[in-house]
């Protein structure tokens, strides 16, 4: 095998014992998003956030996975959410890593979309990192219409919407 | 192990077993089956004392996929829960063991398996020893073919015998609405198939299957309050052979025989249970049951398992069509227990044995004894 560069011959040639063996492994998969997540991703491709509501506890999940993780029942009602939400919590990323495409420092935030009961992660831009705060109201910034696709790259980032901050009590349950 | 406390299968549900589940994710596949297994006995997740699942992240290529799958049950308020990276039959073993402790009376066991998202031949090569075997990527069909060849060379069976197992399994699968491969094809016609890896032809191989299954276990009086005829688990055991294929006699399955002894189905363990007069090739009598559900992914493996268990000709083997009818990895073993239990619950059998396997060439084997009476009814 071509990857076995550190193999040495212990069979009497005096090169010493084998100390390591490289055995490259690669397995490819075809991912099935599922019915609910497919609906969500198709919504993203049209520039909108689609959630699903639990018929028992009435919570709205976005992105939906087809079930309410609390009640274990199928989420059947589809709910179209608006474009605004609230930063519930966040972190400042100061660590560079391979493949990084955004200048550090930047903000990775948990964003609770209006009408949703589950926050998801998003990038915050157009505001200095040291001014981001819990309760900050934000709006999604989408890529150009002709660049929209069924993936989260369609949402470029979130930026301040200019509204007054949300009160702590309105999102404390989602921390 | 033999029970200190009677525990029974009280309900069983499975999805349609299909070649490829194109649209639903694991949670969406599980939800209707979990609902079904509860509805059969009028219970909900809140009635469960324990939840245990079996699956493998290697199949879908997603780490911790079993945690996501819990969304199909709904674990709030927090539940006592566990998972095995194995077939659901082993999850059932864990649940049964916990029920023996007496703290809880009910358990949900489920498993999910997609064999379609990747190249199964490569994934299964990764279960081999990582130094000498896995780097060569021997696929499971080739390894099974070595085993089949050994069986032929030993004079124990021939290709016609393999085809007869496949023909019977496919014919029986016609009566199983959830089976994937079901047809009535004569042995002569099957023998006209091309070899996939000689001496194995297409019909001797398990289908590639996506599917899920679930079982509810209940102890003692709780079980009898839920159903008229609980399928009591009178013994269950699991044994493993060495991973070194060259060190094994592939024609025999001593781990299956030991597990059957441990489950009280054969003499030799000191445990109770029936010892019949089956015509086993390994001596010491055979398993005395009405029905056997054997997890034999390859046709020739049924012949090895029959011998290991000493099953007589009167034993009905794999009325469900077995693993040749559908073989969702991580699920097919649990389905064997569910199918055997169903035969007890519907009154068509008084005693049954269910078997699950894992690893190459029947490396690991679990044997579960079921009966209409908690004591085995012998």
PDB file of C-alpha atoms in Angstrom, chain A residues 27-95:
ATOM      1  CA  UNK A  27     -15.824   5.600   3.240  1.00  0.00           C
ATOM      2  CA  UNK A  28     -18.353   7.759   1.418  1.00  0.00           C
ATOM      3  CA  UNK A  29     -21.993   8.228   2.392  1.00  0.00           C
ATOM      4  CA  UNK A  30     -25.152   9.513   0.820  1.00  0.00           C
ATOM      5  CA  UNK A  31     -27.002  11.593   3.414  1.00  0.00           C
ATOM      6  CA  UNK A  32     -30.779  11.515   3.714  1.00  0.00           C
ATOM      7  CA  UNK A  33     -32.009  14.765   5.246  1.00  0.00           C
ATOM      8  CA  UNK A  34     -35.490  13.425   5.908  1.00  0.00           C
ATOM      9  CA  UNK A  35     -38.936  14.805   5.109  1.00  0.00           C
ATOM     10  CA  UNK A  36     -38.981  17.667   7.621  1.00  0.00           C
ATOM     11  CA  UNK A  37     -35.411  18.815   7.045  1.00  0.00           C
ATOM     12  CA  UNK A  38     -35.961  18.625   3.276  1.00  0.00           C
ATOM     13  CA  UNK A  39     -38.938  20.994   3.632  1.00  0.00           C
ATOM     14  CA  UNK A  40     -36.744  23.334   5.661  1.00  0.00           C
ATOM     15  CA  UNK A  41     -33.905  23.270   3.119  1.00  0.00           C
ATOM     16  CA  UNK A  42     -36.312  23.858   0.220  1.00  0.00           C
ATOM     17  CA  UNK A  43     -37.610  26.859   2.170  1.00  0.00           C
ATOM     18  CA  UNK A  44     -34.044  28.131   2.568  1.00  0.00           C
ATOM     19  CA  UNK A  45     -33.647  27.853  -1.221  1.00  0.00           C
ATOM     20  CA  UNK A  46     -36.614  30.244  -1.485  1.00  0.00           C
ATOM     21  CA  UNK A  47     -35.177  32.639   1.101  1.00  0.00           C
ATOM     22  CA  UNK A  48     -37.436  31.749   4.024  1.00  0.00           C
ATOM     23  CA  UNK A  49     -37.243  29.882   7.335  1.00  0.00           C
ATOM     24  CA  UNK A  50     -39.765  27.042   7.713  1.00  0.00           C
ATOM     25  CA  UNK A  51     -40.330  25.462  11.118  1.00  0.00           C
ATOM     26  CA  UNK A  52     -42.671  22.753  12.369  1.00  0.00           C
ATOM     27  CA  UNK A  53     -44.970  22.827  15.409  1.00  0.00           C
ATOM     28  CA  UNK A  54     -45.491  20.024  17.932  1.00  0.00           C
ATOM     29  CA  UNK A  55     -49.203  19.166  18.152  1.00  0.00           C
ATOM     30  CA  UNK A  56     -48.842  18.411  21.885  1.00  0.00           C
ATOM     31  CA  UNK A  57     -46.644  21.119  23.421  1.00  0.00           C
ATOM     32  CA  UNK A  58     -47.080  23.611  20.508  1.00  0.00           C
ATOM     33  CA  UNK A  59     -43.391  24.408  20.389  1.00  0.00           C
ATOM     34  CA  UNK A  60     -42.016  25.399  16.986  1.00  0.00           C
ATOM     35  CA  UNK A  61     -38.767  23.760  15.944  1.00  0.00           C
ATOM     36  CA  UNK A  62     -36.445  25.263  13.360  1.00  0.00           C
ATOM     37  CA  UNK A  63     -34.732  23.538  11.691  1.00  0.00           C
ATOM     38  CA  UNK A  64     -37.296  20.763  12.157  1.00  0.00           C
ATOM     39  CA  UNK A  65     -36.307  17.093  12.243  1.00  0.00           C
ATOM     40  CA  UNK A  66     -39.821  15.697  11.997  1.00  0.00           C
ATOM     41  CA  UNK A  67     -40.449  15.010  15.656  1.00  0.00           C
ATOM     42  CA  UNK A  68     -40.827  16.794  18.955  1.00  0.00           C
ATOM     43  CA  UNK A  69     -37.822  15.633  21.015  1.00  0.00           C
ATOM     44  CA  UNK A  70     -39.799  16.251  24.203  1.00  0.00           C
ATOM     45  CA  UNK A  71     -43.010  14.440  23.336  1.00  0.00           C
ATOM     46  CA  UNK A  72     -41.758  11.975  20.729  1.00  0.00           C
ATOM     47  CA  UNK A  73     -44.592  12.757  18.313  1.00  0.00           C
ATOM     48  CA  UNK A  74     -44.487  13.854  14.697  1.00  0.00           C
ATOM     49  CA  UNK A  75     -44.485  17.602  14.109  1.00  0.00           C
ATOM     50  CA  UNK A  76     -47.167  18.091  11.508  1.00  0.00           C
ATOM     51  CA  UNK A  77     -47.949  21.809  11.172  1.00  0.00           C
ATOM     52  CA  UNK A  78     -45.566  23.830   9.058  1.00  0.00           C
ATOM     53  CA  UNK A  79     -44.870  27.365  10.260  1.00  0.00           C
ATOM     54  CA  UNK A  80     -43.245  30.080   8.158  1.00  0.00           C
ATOM     55  CA  UNK A  81     -41.109  32.324  10.319  1.00  0.00           C
ATOM     56  CA  UNK A  82     -40.088  35.903   9.703  1.00  0.00           C
ATOM     57  CA  UNK A  83     -36.587  37.187   9.020  1.00  0.00           C
ATOM     58  CA  UNK A  84     -35.803  38.508  12.503  1.00  0.00           C
ATOM     59  CA  UNK A  85     -34.683  36.979  15.757  1.00  0.00           C
ATOM     60  CA  UNK A  86     -32.836  37.496  19.025  1.00  0.00           C
ATOM     61  CA  UNK A  87     -29.290  36.624  20.071  1.00  0.00           C
ATOM     62  CA  UNK A  88     -29.774  34.458  23.151  1.00  0.00           C
ATOM     63  CA  UNK A  89     -26.094  33.804  23.773  1.00  0.00           C
ATOM     64  CA  UNK A  90     -22.873  34.028  21.792  1.00  0.00           C
ATOM     65  CA  UNK A  91     -19.139  33.576  21.787  1.00  0.00           C
ATOM     66  CA  UNK A  92     -16.302  35.608  20.320  1.00  0.00           C
ATOM     67  CA  UNK A  93     -14.093  33.490  18.074  1.00  0.00           C
ATOM     68  CA  UNK A  94     -10.461  34.569  18.330  1.00  0.00           C
ATOM     69  CA  UNK A  95      -8.814  31.352  17.219  1.00  0.00           C
TER      70      UNK A  95
END
